[in-house]
Amino acid sequence: MDKPDCDPRRLDNTYRQFGAVNRAVSGWRRLYLRELRPLLSVAPTTILDIGCGGGDIAVMLARWALRDGLVLDVTGIDPDPRAIGFALRRPPVRGVQFRQAHSSALIREGAVFDVVISNHVLHHLTPGELGVLLDHSGKLARNKALHNDLRRSRLAFALFGVATLPLPASFIREDGLTSIRRSYTPAELTAAAPAGWRVEAGAPFHQILALRRT
């Protein structure tokens, strides 16, 4: 799906199916309850979702906050126009906005957010790009940064391969299997992260690279 000439219909189906897949496996409900909801109040809390893709995580978090009667403003950014195009076609959700941008643009603008997050982004990056992402996250996050990513595992590879066989006409299965192969072990991610960042356990077959101000 990263190829610029990939089938647009399959790509749209992939963004559409990501919502169900992420709800099932990525662990954001637990992260919302443990990491985000304690920060929320009637005053807006701001979140930046870097590499937001089709926008499902941003929308999911905002809807949970709305159901809890809390105020959450989520900005999703992605440099890929196809991803942002899909996100902007979503039905509007209060407190969610999307823009095609790289995190460097927000730094130039002097933007700051209470929390910076990403989902399944780290394994896509070269070592240099990972360093840039973490540097930018530290500059953009007022309170904490949480990068949720896959943890490489043979069992995860086998289970995901079987579980995604029924998903039709999308890149979910092939992209997911490639992502698991590319992802870090906890020791590898710890070694790659600069001082101040900590690798924490996440949902099954997931890990969080976290930076906390307090």
GROMACS .gro file of C-alpha atoms in nm:
model
  214
    1MET     CA    1   0.000   0.000   0.000
    2ASP     CA    2   0.302   0.230   0.027
    3LYS     CA    3   0.353   0.217  -0.349
    4PRO     CA    4   0.226   0.534  -0.521
    5ASP     CA    5   0.066   0.333  -0.803
    6CYS     CA    6  -0.118   0.078  -0.589
    7ASP     CA    7  -0.482  -0.006  -0.665
    8PRO     CA    8  -0.688   0.287  -0.524
    9ARG     CA    9  -0.994   0.067  -0.460
   10ARG     CA   10  -0.791  -0.179  -0.252
   11LEU     CA   11  -0.625   0.113  -0.074
   12ASP     CA   12  -0.960   0.264   0.023
   13ASN     CA   13  -1.075  -0.078   0.147
   14THR     CA   14  -0.755  -0.100   0.352
   15TYR     CA   15  -0.815   0.234   0.522
   16ARG     CA   16  -1.177   0.131   0.584
   17GLN     CA   17  -1.079  -0.203   0.739
   18PHE     CA   18  -0.805  -0.051   0.956
   19GLY     CA   19  -1.074   0.074   1.194
   20ALA     CA   20  -1.194  -0.277   1.279
   21VAL     CA   21  -0.842  -0.421   1.288
   22ASN     CA   22  -0.711  -0.147   1.519
   23ARG     CA   23  -1.011  -0.175   1.752
   24ALA     CA   24  -0.943  -0.547   1.780
   25VAL     CA   25  -0.567  -0.558   1.824
   26SER     CA   26  -0.395  -0.223   1.879
   27GLY     CA   27  -0.492  -0.164   2.242
   28TRP     CA   28  -0.601   0.198   2.215
   29ARG     CA   29  -0.901   0.153   2.445
   30ARG     CA   30  -0.666   0.065   2.729
   31LEU     CA   31  -0.432   0.348   2.635
   32TYR     CA   32  -0.723   0.591   2.630
   33LEU     CA   33  -0.840   0.483   2.976
   34ARG     CA   34  -0.493   0.471   3.133
   35GLU     CA   35  -0.303   0.748   2.956
   36LEU     CA   36  -0.548   0.996   2.804
   37ARG     CA   37  -0.874   1.013   2.998
   38PRO     CA   38  -0.702   1.119   3.324
   39LEU     CA   39  -0.580   1.431   3.138
   40LEU     CA   40  -0.921   1.526   3.004
   41SER     CA   41  -1.163   1.775   3.152
   42VAL     CA   42  -1.418   2.026   3.029
   43ALA     CA   43  -1.122   2.226   2.895
   44PRO     CA   44  -0.986   2.091   2.567
   45THR     CA   45  -0.693   1.852   2.573
   46THR     CA   46  -0.500   1.847   2.248
   47ILE     CA   47  -0.357   1.539   2.076
   48LEU     CA   48  -0.143   1.517   1.766
   49ASP     CA   49  -0.168   1.188   1.575
   50ILE     CA   50   0.143   1.162   1.356
   51GLY     CA   51   0.105   0.939   1.051
   52CYS     CA   52  -0.269   0.918   1.106
   53GLY     CA   53  -0.340   0.725   0.785
   54GLY     CA   54  -0.711   0.711   0.718
   55GLY     CA   55  -0.792   0.868   1.054
   56ASP     CA   56  -0.951   0.581   1.244
   57ILE     CA   57  -0.749   0.624   1.566
   58ALA     CA   58  -0.817   0.999   1.584
   59VAL     CA   59  -1.189   0.943   1.534
   60MET     CA   60  -1.200   0.656   1.784
   61LEU     CA   61  -1.034   0.859   2.059
   62ALA     CA   62  -1.256   1.162   2.001
   63ARG     CA   63  -1.572   0.951   2.011
   64TRP     CA   64  -1.471   0.788   2.340
   65ALA     CA   65  -1.408   1.131   2.491
   66LEU     CA   66  -1.743   1.261   2.368
   67ARG     CA   67  -1.921   0.962   2.521
   68ASP     CA   68  -1.747   1.038   2.850
   69GLY     CA   69  -1.861   1.401   2.833
   70LEU     CA   70  -1.502   1.524   2.795
   71VAL     CA   71  -1.336   1.758   2.549
   72LEU     CA   72  -1.061   1.626   2.324
   73ASP     CA   73  -0.918   1.800   2.017
   74VAL     CA   74  -0.731   1.562   1.788
   75THR     CA   75  -0.524   1.673   1.490
   76GLY     CA   76  -0.426   1.395   1.252
   77ILE     CA   77  -0.139   1.458   1.011
   78ASP     CA   78   0.002   1.246   0.732
   79PRO     CA   79   0.223   1.341   0.437
   80ASP     CA   80   0.042   1.096   0.206
   81PRO     CA   81  -0.236   1.276   0.014
   82ARG     CA   82  -0.422   0.947  -0.035
   83ALA     CA   83  -0.446   0.889   0.339
   84ILE     CA   84  -0.559   1.242   0.413
   85GLY     CA   85  -0.803   1.229   0.122
   86PHE     CA   86  -0.968   0.925   0.282
   87ALA     CA   87  -0.965   1.085   0.628
   88LEU     CA   88  -1.129   1.402   0.499
   89ARG     CA   89  -1.408   1.199   0.338
   90ARG     CA   90  -1.507   1.059   0.678
   91PRO     CA   91  -1.825   1.191   0.839
   92PRO     CA   92  -1.715   1.484   1.057
   93VAL     CA   93  -1.657   1.419   1.426
   94ARG     CA   94  -1.645   1.705   1.673
   95GLY     CA   95  -1.292   1.779   1.786
   96VAL     CA   96  -1.116   1.602   1.496
   97GLN     CA   97  -0.928   1.767   1.213
   98PHE     CA   98  -0.693   1.632   0.947
   99ARG     CA   99  -0.425   1.793   0.739
  100GLN     CA  100  -0.163   1.677   0.493
  101ALA     CA  101   0.161   1.770   0.667
  102HIS     CA  102   0.488   1.647   0.810
  103SER     CA  103   0.566   1.705   1.177
  104SER     CA  104   0.841   1.946   1.073
  105ALA     CA  105   0.575   2.188   0.943
  106LEU     CA  106   0.410   2.201   1.286
  107ILE     CA  107   0.743   2.269   1.454
  108ARG     CA  108   0.803   2.561   1.217
  109GLU     CA  109   0.458   2.692   1.312
  110GLY     CA  110   0.543   2.672   1.682
  111ALA     CA  111   0.264   2.424   1.753
  112VAL     CA  112   0.250   2.236   2.085
  113PHE     CA  113   0.009   1.960   2.191
  114ASP     CA  114  -0.067   1.803   2.526
  115VAL     CA  115   0.000   1.453   2.387
  116VAL     CA  116   0.165   1.325   2.071
  117ILE     CA  117   0.077   0.976   1.950
  118SER     CA  118   0.131   0.744   1.658
  119ASN     CA  119   0.001   0.399   1.571
  120HIS     CA  120   0.199   0.139   1.376
  121VAL     CA  121   0.438   0.398   1.236
  122LEU     CA  122   0.777   0.318   1.390
  123HIS     CA  123   0.846   0.002   1.190
  124HIS     CA  124   0.799   0.193   0.863
  125LEU     CA  125   1.092   0.426   0.942
  126THR     CA  126   1.462   0.410   0.872
  127PRO     CA  127   1.688   0.469   1.176
  128GLY     CA  128   1.736   0.829   1.065
  129GLU     CA  129   1.363   0.883   1.021
  130LEU     CA  130   1.296   0.728   1.363
  131GLY     CA  131   1.536   0.975   1.519
  132VAL     CA  132   1.361   1.266   1.348
  133LEU     CA  133   1.017   1.145   1.461
  134LEU     CA  134   1.126   1.116   1.823
  135ASP     CA  135   1.302   1.453   1.816
  136HIS     CA  136   0.992   1.618   1.670
  137SER     CA  137   0.764   1.436   1.916
  138GLY     CA  138   0.966   1.568   2.207
  139LYS     CA  139   0.938   1.923   2.075
  140LEU     CA  140   0.565   1.899   2.002
  141ALA     CA  141   0.449   1.718   2.319
  142ARG     CA  142   0.376   1.923   2.629
  143ASN     CA  143   0.287   1.629   2.854
  144LYS     CA  144   0.374   1.296   2.694
  145ALA     CA  145   0.437   1.113   2.368
  146LEU     CA  146   0.310   0.760   2.306
  147HIS     CA  147   0.415   0.568   1.995
  148ASN     CA  148   0.220   0.243   1.978
  149ASP     CA  149   0.380  -0.015   1.753
  150LEU     CA  150   0.397  -0.384   1.674
  151ARG     CA  151   0.637  -0.616   1.853
  152ARG     CA  152   0.805  -0.868   1.627
  153SER     CA  153   0.703  -1.223   1.702
  154ARG     CA  154   0.673  -1.546   1.505
  155LEU     CA  155   0.347  -1.619   1.684
  156ALA     CA  156   0.206  -1.277   1.593
  157PHE     CA  157   0.300  -1.339   1.230
  158ALA     CA  158   0.126  -1.678   1.224
  159LEU     CA  159  -0.189  -1.563   1.405
  160PHE     CA  160  -0.228  -1.249   1.195
  161GLY     CA  161  -0.182  -1.446   0.876
  162VAL     CA  162  -0.468  -1.678   0.968
  163ALA     CA  163  -0.698  -1.412   1.117
  164THR     CA  164  -0.683  -1.186   0.812
  165LEU     CA  165  -0.754  -1.451   0.548
  166PRO     CA  166  -1.125  -1.347   0.531
  167LEU     CA  167  -1.051  -0.978   0.468
  168PRO     CA  168  -1.134  -0.912   0.102
  169ALA     CA  169  -0.983  -0.683  -0.161
  170SER     CA  170  -0.744  -0.488   0.060
  171PHE     CA  171  -0.377  -0.469   0.157
  172ILE     CA  172  -0.444  -0.550   0.523
  173ARG     CA  173  -0.299  -0.901   0.520
  174GLU     CA  174   0.013  -0.843   0.311
  175ASP     CA  175   0.086  -0.506   0.470
  176GLY     CA  176   0.035  -0.646   0.820
  177LEU     CA  177   0.262  -0.944   0.765
  178THR     CA  178   0.532  -0.720   0.619
  179SER     CA  179   0.492  -0.483   0.914
  180ILE     CA  180   0.533  -0.762   1.169
  181ARG     CA  181   0.853  -0.878   0.998
  182ARG     CA  182   0.989  -0.521   1.001
  183SER     CA  183   0.892  -0.439   1.358
  184TYR     CA  184   1.126  -0.420   1.656
  185THR     CA  185   1.177  -0.648   1.949
  186PRO     CA  186   1.170  -0.461   2.282
  187ALA     CA  187   1.549  -0.485   2.310
  188GLU     CA  188   1.598  -0.348   1.959
  189LEU     CA  189   1.361  -0.060   2.018
  190THR     CA  190   1.527   0.023   2.350
  191ALA     CA  191   1.865   0.033   2.178
  192ALA     CA  192   1.731   0.257   1.899
  193ALA     CA  193   1.560   0.507   2.130
  194PRO     CA  194   1.742   0.813   2.266
  195ALA     CA  195   1.771   0.898   2.633
  196GLY     CA  196   1.444   0.981   2.802
  197TRP     CA  197   1.236   0.735   2.598
  198ARG     CA  198   1.111   0.412   2.753
  199VAL     CA  199   0.977   0.094   2.592
  200GLU     CA  200   0.665  -0.027   2.774
  201ALA     CA  201   0.437  -0.327   2.732
  202GLY     CA  202   0.125  -0.266   2.523
  203ALA     CA  203  -0.155  -0.484   2.394
  204PRO     CA  204  -0.062  -0.841   2.293
  205PHE     CA  205   0.219  -0.828   2.035
  206HIS     CA  206   0.246  -0.449   2.083
  207GLN     CA  207   0.480  -0.214   2.265
  208ILE     CA  208   0.476   0.156   2.351
  209LEU     CA  209   0.773   0.387   2.306
  210ALA     CA  210   0.692   0.657   2.561
  211LEU     CA  211   0.825   0.995   2.667
  212ARG     CA  212   0.676   1.143   2.984
  213ARG     CA  213   0.724   1.495   3.116
  214THR     CA  214   0.582   1.417   3.461
   0.00000   0.00000   0.00000
